[in-house]
């Protein structure tokens, strides 16, 4: 799988990749498909990376104005 394809690729299309997201290479990494730890910032609550699970070392940051909105966003996912 090429870098930027799959779940992390979907994330790159939906939010700002603040850190990582590329394929790791060199040494033992050349014998598999390893993705660097990735942080997405400014993720919208209804985007695919907020609503579905990304398989990999990925963190999505959703910004909300207050605690009540944080609860609403946290409870808005299909798989709760």
mmCIF file with all atom_site columns, N, CA and C in Angstrom:
data_model
loop_
_atom_site.group_PDB
_atom_site.id
_atom_site.type_symbol
_atom_site.label_atom_id
_atom_site.label_alt_id
_atom_site.label_comp_id
_atom_site.label_asym_id
_atom_site.label_entity_id
_atom_site.label_seq_id
_atom_site.pdbx_PDB_ins_code
_atom_site.Cartn_x
_atom_site.Cartn_y
_atom_site.Cartn_z
_atom_site.occupancy
_atom_site.B_iso_or_equiv
_atom_site.pdbx_formal_charge
_atom_site.auth_seq_id
_atom_site.auth_comp_id
_atom_site.auth_asym_id
_atom_site.auth_atom_id
_atom_site.pdbx_PDB_model_num
ATOM 1   N N  . UNK A 1 1  ? 0.854   -1.174 0.000  1.00 0.00 ? 1  UNK A N  1
ATOM 2   C CA . UNK A 1 1  ? 0.000   0.000  0.000  1.00 0.00 ? 1  UNK A CA 1
ATOM 3   C C  . UNK A 1 1  ? 0.899   1.236  0.000  1.00 0.00 ? 1  UNK A C  1
ATOM 4   N N  . UNK A 1 2  ? 0.624   2.164  -0.847 1.00 0.00 ? 2  UNK A N  1
ATOM 5   C CA . UNK A 1 2  ? 1.427   3.373  -0.957 1.00 0.00 ? 2  UNK A CA 1
ATOM 6   C C  . UNK A 1 2  ? 1.116   4.325  0.184  1.00 0.00 ? 2  UNK A C  1
ATOM 7   N N  . UNK A 1 3  ? 2.086   5.182  0.553  1.00 0.00 ? 3  UNK A N  1
ATOM 8   C CA . UNK A 1 3  ? 1.808   6.173  1.583  1.00 0.00 ? 3  UNK A CA 1
ATOM 9   C C  . UNK A 1 3  ? 0.620   7.038  1.190  1.00 0.00 ? 3  UNK A C  1
ATOM 10  N N  . UNK A 1 4  ? -0.187  7.383  2.164  1.00 0.00 ? 4  UNK A N  1
ATOM 11  C CA . UNK A 1 4  ? -1.344  8.222  1.901  1.00 0.00 ? 4  UNK A CA 1
ATOM 12  C C  . UNK A 1 4  ? -2.562  7.444  1.443  1.00 0.00 ? 4  UNK A C  1
ATOM 13  N N  . UNK A 1 5  ? -2.465  6.118  1.393  1.00 0.00 ? 5  UNK A N  1
ATOM 14  C CA . UNK A 1 5  ? -3.588  5.290  0.975  1.00 0.00 ? 5  UNK A CA 1
ATOM 15  C C  . UNK A 1 5  ? -4.174  4.631  2.208  1.00 0.00 ? 5  UNK A C  1
ATOM 16  N N  . UNK A 1 6  ? -5.458  4.357  2.195  1.00 0.00 ? 6  UNK A N  1
ATOM 17  C CA . UNK A 1 6  ? -6.102  3.691  3.325  1.00 0.00 ? 6  UNK A CA 1
ATOM 18  C C  . UNK A 1 6  ? -6.586  4.688  4.355  1.00 0.00 ? 6  UNK A C  1
ATOM 19  N N  . UNK A 1 7  ? -6.686  4.248  5.590  1.00 0.00 ? 7  UNK A N  1
ATOM 20  C CA . UNK A 1 7  ? -7.269  5.063  6.645  1.00 0.00 ? 7  UNK A CA 1
ATOM 21  C C  . UNK A 1 7  ? -6.532  6.376  6.856  1.00 0.00 ? 7  UNK A C  1
ATOM 22  N N  . UNK A 1 8  ? -5.199  6.334  6.880  1.00 0.00 ? 8  UNK A N  1
ATOM 23  C CA . UNK A 1 8  ? -4.436  7.561  7.085  1.00 0.00 ? 8  UNK A CA 1
ATOM 24  C C  . UNK A 1 8  ? -4.616  8.490  5.890  1.00 0.00 ? 8  UNK A C  1
ATOM 25  N N  . UNK A 1 9  ? -4.702  7.935  4.692  1.00 0.00 ? 9  UNK A N  1
ATOM 26  C CA . UNK A 1 9  ? -4.952  8.748  3.502  1.00 0.00 ? 9  UNK A CA 1
ATOM 27  C C  . UNK A 1 9  ? -6.291  9.445  3.568  1.00 0.00 ? 9  UNK A C  1
ATOM 28  N N  . UNK A 1 10 ? -7.297  8.746  4.067  1.00 0.00 ? 10 UNK A N  1
ATOM 29  C CA . UNK A 1 10 ? -8.624  9.350  4.253  1.00 0.00 ? 10 UNK A CA 1
ATOM 30  C C  . UNK A 1 10 ? -8.523  10.508 5.239  1.00 0.00 ? 10 UNK A C  1
ATOM 31  N N  . UNK A 1 11 ? -7.765  10.305 6.295  1.00 0.00 ? 11 UNK A N  1
ATOM 32  C CA . UNK A 1 11 ? -7.574  11.363 7.282  1.00 0.00 ? 11 UNK A CA 1
ATOM 33  C C  . UNK A 1 11 ? -6.903  12.581 6.689  1.00 0.00 ? 11 UNK A C  1
ATOM 34  N N  . UNK A 1 12 ? -5.898  12.365 5.838  1.00 0.00 ? 12 UNK A N  1
ATOM 35  C CA . UNK A 1 12 ? -5.195  13.489 5.217  1.00 0.00 ? 12 UNK A CA 1
ATOM 36  C C  . UNK A 1 12 ? -6.119  14.300 4.327  1.00 0.00 ? 12 UNK A C  1
ATOM 37  N N  . UNK A 1 13 ? -7.143  13.663 3.781  1.00 0.00 ? 13 UNK A N  1
ATOM 38  C CA . UNK A 1 13 ? -8.106  14.390 2.952  1.00 0.00 ? 13 UNK A CA 1
ATOM 39  C C  . UNK A 1 13 ? -9.145  15.124 3.789  1.00 0.00 ? 13 UNK A C  1
ATOM 40  N N  . UNK A 1 14 ? -9.282  14.764 5.072  1.00 0.00 ? 14 UNK A N  1
ATOM 41  C CA . UNK A 1 14 ? -10.349 15.312 5.901  1.00 0.00 ? 14 UNK A CA 1
ATOM 42  C C  . UNK A 1 14 ? -9.870  16.309 6.949  1.00 0.00 ? 14 UNK A C  1
ATOM 43  N N  . UNK A 1 15 ? -8.562  16.338 7.239  1.00 0.00 ? 15 UNK A N  1
ATOM 44  C CA . UNK A 1 15 ? -8.067  17.192 8.319  1.00 0.00 ? 15 UNK A CA 1
ATOM 45  C C  . UNK A 1 15 ? -6.606  17.547 8.071  1.00 0.00 ? 15 UNK A C  1
ATOM 46  N N  . UNK A 1 16 ? -6.073  18.379 8.961  1.00 0.00 ? 16 UNK A N  1
ATOM 47  C CA . UNK A 1 16 ? -4.670  18.763 8.901  1.00 0.00 ? 16 UNK A CA 1
ATOM 48  C C  . UNK A 1 16 ? -3.826  17.709 9.578  1.00 0.00 ? 16 UNK A C  1
ATOM 49  N N  . UNK A 1 17 ? -2.859  17.131 8.856  1.00 0.00 ? 17 UNK A N  1
ATOM 50  C CA . UNK A 1 17 ? -1.917  16.221 9.495  1.00 0.00 ? 17 UNK A CA 1
ATOM 51  C C  . UNK A 1 17 ? -0.875  17.076 10.204 1.00 0.00 ? 17 UNK A C  1
ATOM 52  N N  . UNK A 1 18 ? -0.915  17.100 11.534 1.00 0.00 ? 18 UNK A N  1
ATOM 53  C CA . UNK A 1 18 ? -0.001  17.925 12.308 1.00 0.00 ? 18 UNK A CA 1
ATOM 54  C C  . UNK A 1 18 ? 1.346   17.240 12.509 1.00 0.00 ? 18 UNK A C  1
ATOM 55  N N  . UNK A 1 19 ? 1.348   15.919 12.463 1.00 0.00 ? 19 UNK A N  1
ATOM 56  C CA . UNK A 1 19 ? 2.576   15.172 12.709 1.00 0.00 ? 19 UNK A CA 1
ATOM 57  C C  . UNK A 1 19 ? 2.454   13.794 12.089 1.00 0.00 ? 19 UNK A C  1
ATOM 58  N N  . UNK A 1 20 ? 3.525   13.300 11.490 1.00 0.00 ? 20 UNK A N  1
ATOM 59  C CA . UNK A 1 20 ? 3.580   11.929 10.993 1.00 0.00 ? 20 UNK A CA 1
ATOM 60  C C  . UNK A 1 20 ? 2.726   11.683 9.775  1.00 0.00 ? 20 UNK A C  1
ATOM 61  N N  . UNK A 1 21 ? 2.276   10.430 9.652  1.00 0.00 ? 21 UNK A N  1
ATOM 62  C CA . UNK A 1 21 ? 1.414   10.039 8.550  1.00 0.00 ? 21 UNK A CA 1
ATOM 63  C C  . UNK A 1 21 ? 2.118   9.356  7.411  1.00 0.00 ? 21 UNK A C  1
ATOM 64  N N  . UNK A 1 22 ? 3.441   9.356  7.449  1.00 0.00 ? 22 UNK A N  1
ATOM 65  C CA . UNK A 1 22 ? 4.187   8.732  6.364  1.00 0.00 ? 22 UNK A CA 1
ATOM 66  C C  . UNK A 1 22 ? 4.607   7.310  6.701  1.00 0.00 ? 22 UNK A C  1
ATOM 67  N N  . UNK A 1 23 ? 5.050   6.616  5.680  1.00 0.00 ? 23 UNK A N  1
ATOM 68  C CA . UNK A 1 23 ? 5.516   5.248  5.862  1.00 0.00 ? 23 UNK A CA 1
ATOM 69  C C  . UNK A 1 23 ? 6.914   5.264  6.467  1.00 0.00 ? 23 UNK A C  1
ATOM 70  N N  . UNK A 1 24 ? 7.139   4.398  7.452  1.00 0.00 ? 24 UNK A N  1
ATOM 71  C CA . UNK A 1 24 ? 8.460   4.251  8.046  1.00 0.00 ? 24 UNK A CA 1
ATOM 72  C C  . UNK A 1 24 ? 9.301   3.344  7.151  1.00 0.00 ? 24 UNK A C  1
ATOM 73  N N  . UNK A 1 25 ? 10.571  3.667  7.001  1.00 0.00 ? 25 UNK A N  1
ATOM 74  C CA . UNK A 1 25 ? 11.457  2.880  6.141  1.00 0.00 ? 25 UNK A CA 1
ATOM 75  C C  . UNK A 1 25 ? 12.824  2.738  6.797  1.00 0.00 ? 25 UNK A C  1
ATOM 76  N N  . UNK A 1 26 ? 13.523  1.726  6.343  1.00 0.00 ? 26 UNK A N  1
ATOM 77  C CA . UNK A 1 26 ? 14.859  1.459  6.856  1.00 0.00 ? 26 UNK A CA 1
ATOM 78  C C  . UNK A 1 26 ? 14.845  0.325  7.855  1.00 0.00 ? 26 UNK A C  1
ATOM 79  N N  . UNK A 1 27 ? 15.869  -0.500 7.811  1.00 0.00 ? 27 UNK A N  1
ATOM 80  C CA . UNK A 1 27 ? 15.995  -1.616 8.744  1.00 0.00 ? 27 UNK A CA 1
ATOM 81  C C  . UNK A 1 27 ? 14.815  -2.562 8.667  1.00 0.00 ? 27 UNK A C  1
ATOM 82  N N  . UNK A 1 28 ? 14.292  -2.946 9.824  1.00 0.00 ? 28 UNK A N  1
ATOM 83  C CA . UNK A 1 28 ? 13.158  -3.872 9.886  1.00 0.00 ? 28 UNK A CA 1
ATOM 84  C C  . UNK A 1 28 ? 11.882  -3.290 9.291  1.00 0.00 ? 28 UNK A C  1
ATOM 85  N N  . UNK A 1 29 ? 11.777  -1.957 9.210  1.00 0.00 ? 29 UNK A N  1
ATOM 86  C CA . UNK A 1 29 ? 10.582  -1.338 8.632  1.00 0.00 ? 29 UNK A CA 1
ATOM 87  C C  . UNK A 1 29 ? 10.413  -1.674 7.152  1.00 0.00 ? 29 UNK A C  1
ATOM 88  N N  . UNK A 1 30 ? 11.502  -2.029 6.491  1.00 0.00 ? 30 UNK A N  1
ATOM 89  C CA . UNK A 1 30 ? 11.429  -2.368 5.072  1.00 0.00 ? 30 UNK A CA 1
ATOM 90  C C  . UNK A 1 30 ? 10.746  -3.713 4.820  1.00 0.00 ? 30 UNK A C  1
ATOM 91  N N  . UNK A 1 31 ? 10.467  -4.464 5.878  1.00 0.00 ? 31 UNK A N  1
ATOM 92  C CA . UNK A 1 31 ? 9.855   -5.785 5.742  1.00 0.00 ? 31 UNK A CA 1
ATOM 93  C C  . UNK A 1 31 ? 8.372   -5.777 6.105  1.00 0.00 ? 31 UNK A C  1
ATOM 94  N N  . UNK A 1 32 ? 7.727   -4.651 5.943  1.00 0.00 ? 32 UNK A N  1
ATOM 95  C CA . UNK A 1 32 ? 6.304   -4.555 6.251  1.00 0.00 ? 32 UNK A CA 1
ATOM 96  C C  . UNK A 1 32 ? 5.783   -3.174 5.908  1.00 0.00 ? 32 UNK A C  1
ATOM 97  N N  . UNK A 1 33 ? 4.550   -2.944 6.279  1.00 0.00 ? 33 UNK A N  1
ATOM 98  C CA . UNK A 1 33 ? 3.920   -1.641 6.046  1.00 0.00 ? 33 UNK A CA 1
ATOM 99  C C  . UNK A 1 33 ? 3.702   -0.969 7.395  1.00 0.00 ? 33 UNK A C  1
ATOM 100 N N  . UNK A 1 34 ? 4.618   -0.098 7.764  1.00 0.00 ? 34 UNK A N  1
ATOM 101 C CA . UNK A 1 34 ? 4.578   0.565  9.059  1.00 0.00 ? 34 UNK A CA 1
ATOM 102 C C  . UNK A 1 34 ? 4.364   2.057  8.859  1.00 0.00 ? 34 UNK A C  1
ATOM 103 N N  . UNK A 1 35 ? 3.405   2.617  9.570  1.00 0.00 ? 35 UNK A N  1
ATOM 104 C CA . UNK A 1 35 ? 3.071   4.032  9.488  1.00 0.00 ? 35 UNK A CA 1
ATOM 105 C C  . UNK A 1 35 ? 3.566   4.736  10.742 1.00 0.00 ? 35 UNK A C  1
ATOM 106 N N  . UNK A 1 36 ? 4.157   5.904  10.558 1.00 0.00 ? 36 UNK A N  1
ATOM 107 C CA . UNK A 1 36 ? 4.619   6.702  11.693 1.00 0.00 ? 36 UNK A CA 1
ATOM 108 C C  . UNK A 1 36 ? 3.418   7.149  12.528 1.00 0.00 ? 36 UNK A C  1
ATOM 109 N N  . UNK A 1 37 ? 3.603   7.292  13.832 1.00 0.00 ? 37 UNK A N  1
ATOM 110 C CA . UNK A 1 37 ? 2.527   7.846  14.646 1.00 0.00 ? 37 UNK A CA 1
ATOM 111 C C  . UNK A 1 37 ? 2.043   9.159  14.029 1.00 0.00 ? 37 UNK A C  1
ATOM 112 N N  . UNK A 1 38 ? 0.726   9.347  14.013 1.00 0.00 ? 38 UNK A N  1
ATOM 113 C CA . UNK A 1 38 ? 0.127   10.459 13.281 1.00 0.00 ? 38 UNK A CA 1
ATOM 114 C C  . UNK A 1 38 ? -0.860  11.213 14.158 1.00 0.00 ? 38 UNK A C  1
ATOM 115 N N  . UNK A 1 39 ? -0.807  12.536 14.084 1.00 0.00 ? 39 UNK A N  1
ATOM 116 C CA . UNK A 1 39 ? -1.780  13.385 14.772 1.00 0.00 ? 39 UNK A CA 1
ATOM 117 C C  . UNK A 1 39 ? -2.480  14.236 13.724 1.00 0.00 ? 39 UNK A C  1
ATOM 118 N N  . UNK A 1 40 ? -3.815  14.159 13.714 1.00 0.00 ? 40 UNK A N  1
ATOM 119 C CA . UNK A 1 40 ? -4.640  15.015 12.867 1.00 0.00 ? 40 UNK A CA 1
ATOM 120 C C  . UNK A 1 40 ? -5.252  16.094 13.743 1.00 0.00 ? 40 UNK A C  1
ATOM 121 N N  . UNK A 1 41 ? -5.169  17.341 13.298 1.00 0.00 ? 41 UNK A N  1
ATOM 122 C CA . UNK A 1 41 ? -5.710  18.456 14.062 1.00 0.00 ? 41 UNK A CA 1
ATOM 123 C C  . UNK A 1 41 ? -6.862  19.096 13.287 1.00 0.00 ? 41 UNK A C  1
ATOM 124 N N  . UNK A 1 42 ? -7.724  19.775 13.995 1.00 0.00 ? 42 UNK A N  1
ATOM 125 C CA . UNK A 1 42 ? -8.881  20.459 13.414 1.00 0.00 ? 42 UNK A CA 1
ATOM 126 C C  . UNK A 1 42 ? -9.797  19.469 12.678 1.00 0.00 ? 42 UNK A C  1
ATOM 127 N N  . UNK A 1 43 ? -10.024 18.321 13.303 1.00 0.00 ? 43 UNK A N  1
ATOM 128 C CA . UNK A 1 43 ? -10.893 17.292 12.727 1.00 0.00 ? 43 UNK A CA 1
ATOM 129 C C  . UNK A 1 43 ? -12.341 17.698 12.970 1.00 0.00 ? 43 UNK A C  1
ATOM 130 N N  . UNK A 1 44 ? -13.156 17.650 11.959 1.00 0.00 ? 44 UNK A N  1
ATOM 131 C CA . UNK A 1 44 ? -14.584 17.959 12.093 1.00 0.00 ? 44 UNK A CA 1
ATOM 132 C C  . UNK A 1 44 ? -15.290 16.733 12.667 1.00 0.00 ? 44 UNK A C  1
ATOM 133 N N  . UNK A 1 45 ? -16.279 16.961 13.529 1.00 0.00 ? 45 UNK A N  1
ATOM 134 C CA . UNK A 1 45 ? -16.936 15.862 14.257 1.00 0.00 ? 45 UNK A CA 1
ATOM 135 C C  . UNK A 1 45 ? -17.630 14.880 13.326 1.00 0.00 ? 45 UNK A C  1
ATOM 136 N N  . UNK A 1 46 ? -18.046 15.320 12.136 1.00 0.00 ? 46 UNK A N  1
ATOM 137 C CA . UNK A 1 46 ? -18.766 14.427 11.230 1.00 0.00 ? 46 UNK A CA 1
ATOM 138 C C  . UNK A 1 46 ? -17.891 13.840 10.123 1.00 0.00 ? 46 UNK A C  1
ATOM 139 N N  . UNK A 1 47 ? -16.584 14.056 10.188 1.00 0.00 ? 47 UNK A N  1
ATOM 140 C CA . UNK A 1 47 ? -15.689 13.511 9.164  1.00 0.00 ? 47 UNK A CA 1
ATOM 141 C C  . UNK A 1 47 ? -15.482 12.013 9.384  1.00 0.00 ? 47 UNK A C  1
ATOM 142 N N  . UNK A 1 48 ? -15.097 11.290 8.355  1.00 0.00 ? 48 UNK A N  1
ATOM 143 C CA . UNK A 1 48 ? -14.900 9.836  8.494  1.00 0.00 ? 48 UNK A CA 1
ATOM 144 C C  . UNK A 1 48 ? -13.885 9.456  9.571  1.00 0.00 ? 48 UNK A C  1
ATOM 145 N N  . UNK A 1 49 ? -12.827 10.260 9.734  1.00 0.00 ? 49 UNK A N  1
ATOM 146 C CA . UNK A 1 49 ? -11.827 9.871  10.742 1.00 0.00 ? 49 UNK A CA 1
ATOM 147 C C  . UNK A 1 49 ? -12.310 10.106 12.161 1.00 0.00 ? 49 UNK A C  1
ATOM 148 N N  . UNK A 1 50 ? -13.349 10.920 12.347 1.00 0.00 ? 50 UNK A N  1
ATOM 149 C CA . UNK A 1 50 ? -13.940 11.102 13.675 1.00 0.00 ? 50 UNK A CA 1
ATOM 150 C C  . UNK A 1 50 ? -15.030 10.072 13.930 1.00 0.00 ? 50 UNK A C  1
ATOM 151 N N  . UNK A 1 51 ? -15.666 9.580  12.876 1.00 0.00 ? 51 UNK A N  1
ATOM 152 C CA . UNK A 1 51 ? -16.802 8.669  13.014 1.00 0.00 ? 51 UNK A CA 1
ATOM 153 C C  . UNK A 1 51 ? -16.425 7.194  12.919 1.00 0.00 ? 51 UNK A C  1
ATOM 154 N N  . UNK A 1 52 ? -15.272 6.898  12.319 1.00 0.00 ? 52 UNK A N  1
ATOM 155 C CA . UNK A 1 52 ? -14.872 5.507  12.111 1.00 0.00 ? 52 UNK A CA 1
ATOM 156 C C  . UNK A 1 52 ? -13.498 5.268  12.721 1.00 0.00 ? 52 UNK A C  1
ATOM 157 N N  . UNK A 1 53 ? -13.178 4.019  12.967 1.00 0.00 ? 53 UNK A N  1
ATOM 158 C CA . UNK A 1 53 ? -11.899 3.672  13.549 1.00 0.00 ? 53 UNK A CA 1
ATOM 159 C C  . UNK A 1 53 ? -10.810 3.672  12.480 1.00 0.00 ? 53 UNK A C  1
ATOM 160 N N  . UNK A 1 54 ? -9.691  4.272  12.829 1.00 0.00 ? 54 UNK A N  1
ATOM 161 C CA . UNK A 1 54 ? -8.510  4.227  11.968 1.00 0.00 ? 54 UNK A CA 1
ATOM 162 C C  . UNK A 1 54 ? -7.574  3.190  12.567 1.00 0.00 ? 54 UNK A C  1
ATOM 163 N N  . UNK A 1 55 ? -7.127  2.269  11.754 1.00 0.00 ? 55 UNK A N  1
ATOM 164 C CA . UNK A 1 55 ? -6.240  1.222  12.236 1.00 0.00 ? 55 UNK A CA 1
ATOM 165 C C  . UNK A 1 55 ? -4.807  1.701  12.096 1.00 0.00 ? 55 UNK A C  1
ATOM 166 N N  . UNK A 1 56 ? -4.224  2.071  13.200 1.00 0.00 ? 56 UNK A N  1
ATOM 167 C CA . UNK A 1 56 ? -2.849  2.553  13.213 1.00 0.00 ? 56 UNK A CA 1
ATOM 168 C C  . UNK A 1 56 ? -2.652  3.478  14.397 1.00 0.00 ? 56 UNK A C  1
ATOM 169 N N  . UNK A 1 57 ? -1.418  3.941  14.566 1.00 0.00 ? 57 UNK A N  1
ATOM 170 C CA . UNK A 1 57 ? -1.106  4.842  15.681 1.00 0.00 ? 57 UNK A CA 1
ATOM 171 C C  . UNK A 1 57 ? -1.545  6.267  15.337 1.00 0.00 ? 57 UNK A C  1
ATOM 172 N N  . UNK A 1 58 ? -2.855  6.533  15.465 1.00 0.00 ? 58 UNK A N  1
ATOM 173 C CA . UNK A 1 58 ? -3.424  7.796  15.016 1.00 0.00 ? 58 UNK A CA 1
ATOM 174 C C  . UNK A 1 58 ? -4.240  8.448  16.136 1.00 0.00 ? 58 UNK A C  1
ATOM 175 N N  . UNK A 1 59 ? -4.054  9.752  16.279 1.00 0.00 ? 59 UNK A N  1
ATOM 176 C CA . UNK A 1 59 ? -4.823  10.549 17.235 1.00 0.00 ? 59 UNK A CA 1
ATOM 177 C C  . UNK A 1 59 ? -5.517  11.662 16.457 1.00 0.00 ? 59 UNK A C  1
ATOM 178 N N  . UNK A 1 60 ? -6.810  11.824 16.675 1.00 0.00 ? 60 UNK A N  1
ATOM 179 C CA . UNK A 1 60 ? -7.566  12.900 16.040 1.00 0.00 ? 60 UNK A CA 1
ATOM 180 C C  . UNK A 1 60 ? -7.953  13.920 17.095 1.00 0.00 ? 60 UNK A C  1
ATOM 181 N N  . UNK A 1 61 ? -7.653  15.196 16.830 1.00 0.00 ? 61 UNK A N  1
ATOM 182 C CA . UNK A 1 61 ? -7.977  16.276 17.759 1.00 0.00 ? 61 UNK A CA 1
ATOM 183 C C  . UNK A 1 61 ? -9.188  17.030 17.222 1.00 0.00 ? 61 UNK A C  1
ATOM 184 N N  . UNK A 1 62 ? -10.271 16.990 17.989 1.00 0.00 ? 62 UNK A N  1
ATOM 185 C CA . UNK A 1 62 ? -11.490 17.718 17.644 1.00 0.00 ? 62 UNK A CA 1
ATOM 186 C C  . UNK A 1 62 ? -11.599 18.890 18.611 1.00 0.00 ? 62 UNK A C  1
ATOM 187 N N  . UNK A 1 63 ? -11.735 20.077 18.088 1.00 0.00 ? 63 UNK A N  1
ATOM 188 C CA . UNK A 1 63 ? -11.800 21.274 18.937 1.00 0.00 ? 63 UNK A CA 1
ATOM 189 C C  . UNK A 1 63 ? -13.264 21.660 19.157 1.00 0.00 ? 63 UNK A C  1
ATOM 190 N N  . UNK A 1 64 ? -13.605 21.905 20.415 1.00 0.00 ? 64 UNK A N  1
ATOM 191 C CA . UNK A 1 64 ? -14.972 22.287 20.782 1.00 0.00 ? 64 UNK A CA 1
ATOM 192 C C  . UNK A 1 64 ? -14.907 23.490 21.719 1.00 0.00 ? 64 UNK A C  1
ATOM 193 N N  . UNK A 1 65 ? -15.972 24.294 21.760 1.00 0.00 ? 65 UNK A N  1
ATOM 194 C CA . UNK A 1 65 ? -15.934 25.515 22.577 1.00 0.00 ? 65 UNK A CA 1
ATOM 195 C C  . UNK A 1 65 ? -16.132 25.290 24.079 1.00 0.00 ? 65 UNK A C  1
ATOM 196 N N  . UNK A 1 66 ? -16.811 24.196 24.455 1.00 0.00 ? 66 UNK A N  1
ATOM 197 C CA . UNK A 1 66 ? -17.088 24.003 25.880 1.00 0.00 ? 66 UNK A CA 1
ATOM 198 C C  . UNK A 1 66 ? -17.375 22.528 26.176 1.00 0.00 ? 66 UNK A C  1
ATOM 199 N N  . UNK A 1 67 ? -17.545 22.240 27.463 1.00 0.00 ? 67 UNK A N  1
ATOM 200 C CA . UNK A 1 67 ? -17.752 20.864 27.911 1.00 0.00 ? 67 UNK A CA 1
ATOM 201 C C  . UNK A 1 67 ? -19.032 20.261 27.355 1.00 0.00 ? 67 UNK A C  1
ATOM 202 N N  . UNK A 1 68 ? -20.090 21.036 27.295 1.00 0.00 ? 68 UNK A N  1
ATOM 203 C CA . UNK A 1 68 ? -21.367 20.519 26.782 1.00 0.00 ? 68 UNK A CA 1
ATOM 204 C C  . UNK A 1 68 ? -21.219 20.071 25.326 1.00 0.00 ? 68 UNK A C  1
ATOM 205 N N  . UNK A 1 69 ? -20.521 20.852 24.533 1.00 0.00 ? 69 UNK A N  1
ATOM 206 C CA . UNK A 1 69 ? -20.298 20.483 23.135 1.00 0.00 ? 69 UNK A CA 1
ATOM 207 C C  . UNK A 1 69 ? -19.383 19.258 23.044 1.00 0.00 ? 69 UNK A C  1
ATOM 208 N N  . UNK A 1 70 ? -18.411 19.153 23.944 1.00 0.00 ? 70 UNK A N  1
ATOM 209 C CA . UNK A 1 70 ? -17.533 17.982 23.967 1.00 0.00 ? 70 UNK A CA 1
ATOM 210 C C  . UNK A 1 70 ? -18.349 16.713 24.220 1.00 0.00 ? 70 UNK A C  1
ATOM 211 N N  . UNK A 1 71 ? -19.309 16.775 25.122 1.00 0.00 ? 71 UNK A N  1
ATOM 212 C CA . UNK A 1 71 ? -20.174 15.620 25.387 1.00 0.00 ? 71 UNK A CA 1
ATOM 213 C C  . UNK A 1 71 ? -21.031 15.280 24.169 1.00 0.00 ? 71 UNK A C  1
ATOM 214 N N  . UNK A 1 72 ? -21.580 16.303 23.523 1.00 0.00 ? 72 UNK A N  1
ATOM 215 C CA . UNK A 1 72 ? -22.414 16.072 22.338 1.00 0.00 ? 72 UNK A CA 1
ATOM 216 C C  . UNK A 1 72 ? -21.582 15.413 21.242 1.00 0.00 ? 72 UNK A C  1
ATOM 217 N N  . UNK A 1 73 ? -20.385 15.904 21.001 1.00 0.00 ? 73 UNK A N  1
ATOM 218 C CA . UNK A 1 73 ? -19.519 15.350 19.959 1.00 0.00 ? 73 UNK A CA 1
ATOM 219 C C  . UNK A 1 73 ? -19.113 13.916 20.324 1.00 0.00 ? 73 UNK A C  1
ATOM 220 N N  . UNK A 1 74 ? -18.750 13.683 21.572 1.00 0.00 ? 74 UNK A N  1
ATOM 221 C CA . UNK A 1 74 ? -18.341 12.347 21.993 1.00 0.00 ? 74 UNK A CA 1
ATOM 222 C C  . UNK A 1 74 ? -19.460 11.328 21.837 1.00 0.00 ? 74 UNK A C  1
ATOM 223 N N  . UNK A 1 75 ? -20.687 11.769 22.033 1.00 0.00 ? 75 UNK A N  1
ATOM 224 C CA . UNK A 1 75 ? -21.828 10.868 21.922 1.00 0.00 ? 75 UNK A CA 1
ATOM 225 C C  . UNK A 1 75 ? -22.421 10.799 20.519 1.00 0.00 ? 75 UNK A C  1
ATOM 226 N N  . UNK A 1 76 ? -21.828 11.507 19.572 1.00 0.00 ? 76 UNK A N  1
ATOM 227 C CA . UNK A 1 76 ? -22.381 11.546 18.221 1.00 0.00 ? 76 UNK A CA 1
ATOM 228 C C  . UNK A 1 76 ? -21.848 10.450 17.316 1.00 0.00 ? 76 UNK A C  1
ATOM 229 N N  . UNK A 1 77 ? -20.867 9.687  17.777 1.00 0.00 ? 77 UNK A N  1
ATOM 230 C CA . UNK A 1 77 ? -20.310 8.645  16.923 1.00 0.00 ? 77 UNK A CA 1
ATOM 231 C C  . UNK A 1 77 ? -21.230 7.449  16.828 1.00 0.00 ? 77 UNK A C  1
ATOM 232 N N  . UNK A 1 78 ? -21.254 6.849  15.676 1.00 0.00 ? 78 UNK A N  1
ATOM 233 C CA . UNK A 1 78 ? -22.137 5.731  15.395 1.00 0.00 ? 78 UNK A CA 1
ATOM 234 C C  . UNK A 1 78 ? -21.842 4.515  16.291 1.00 0.00 ? 78 UNK A C  1
ATOM 235 N N  . UNK A 1 79 ? -20.559 4.307  16.581 1.00 0.00 ? 79 UNK A N  1
ATOM 236 C CA . UNK A 1 79 ? -20.169 3.094  17.311 1.00 0.00 ? 79 UNK A CA 1
ATOM 237 C C  . UNK A 1 79 ? -19.934 3.330  18.796 1.00 0.00 ? 79 UNK A C  1
ATOM 238 N N  . UNK A 1 80 ? -20.185 4.546  19.280 1.00 0.00 ? 80 UNK A N  1
ATOM 239 C CA . UNK A 1 80 ? -20.108 4.938  20.685 1.00 0.00 ? 80 UNK A CA 1
ATOM 240 C C  . UNK A 1 80 ? -19.127 4.204  21.466 1.00 0.00 ? 80 UNK A C  1
#
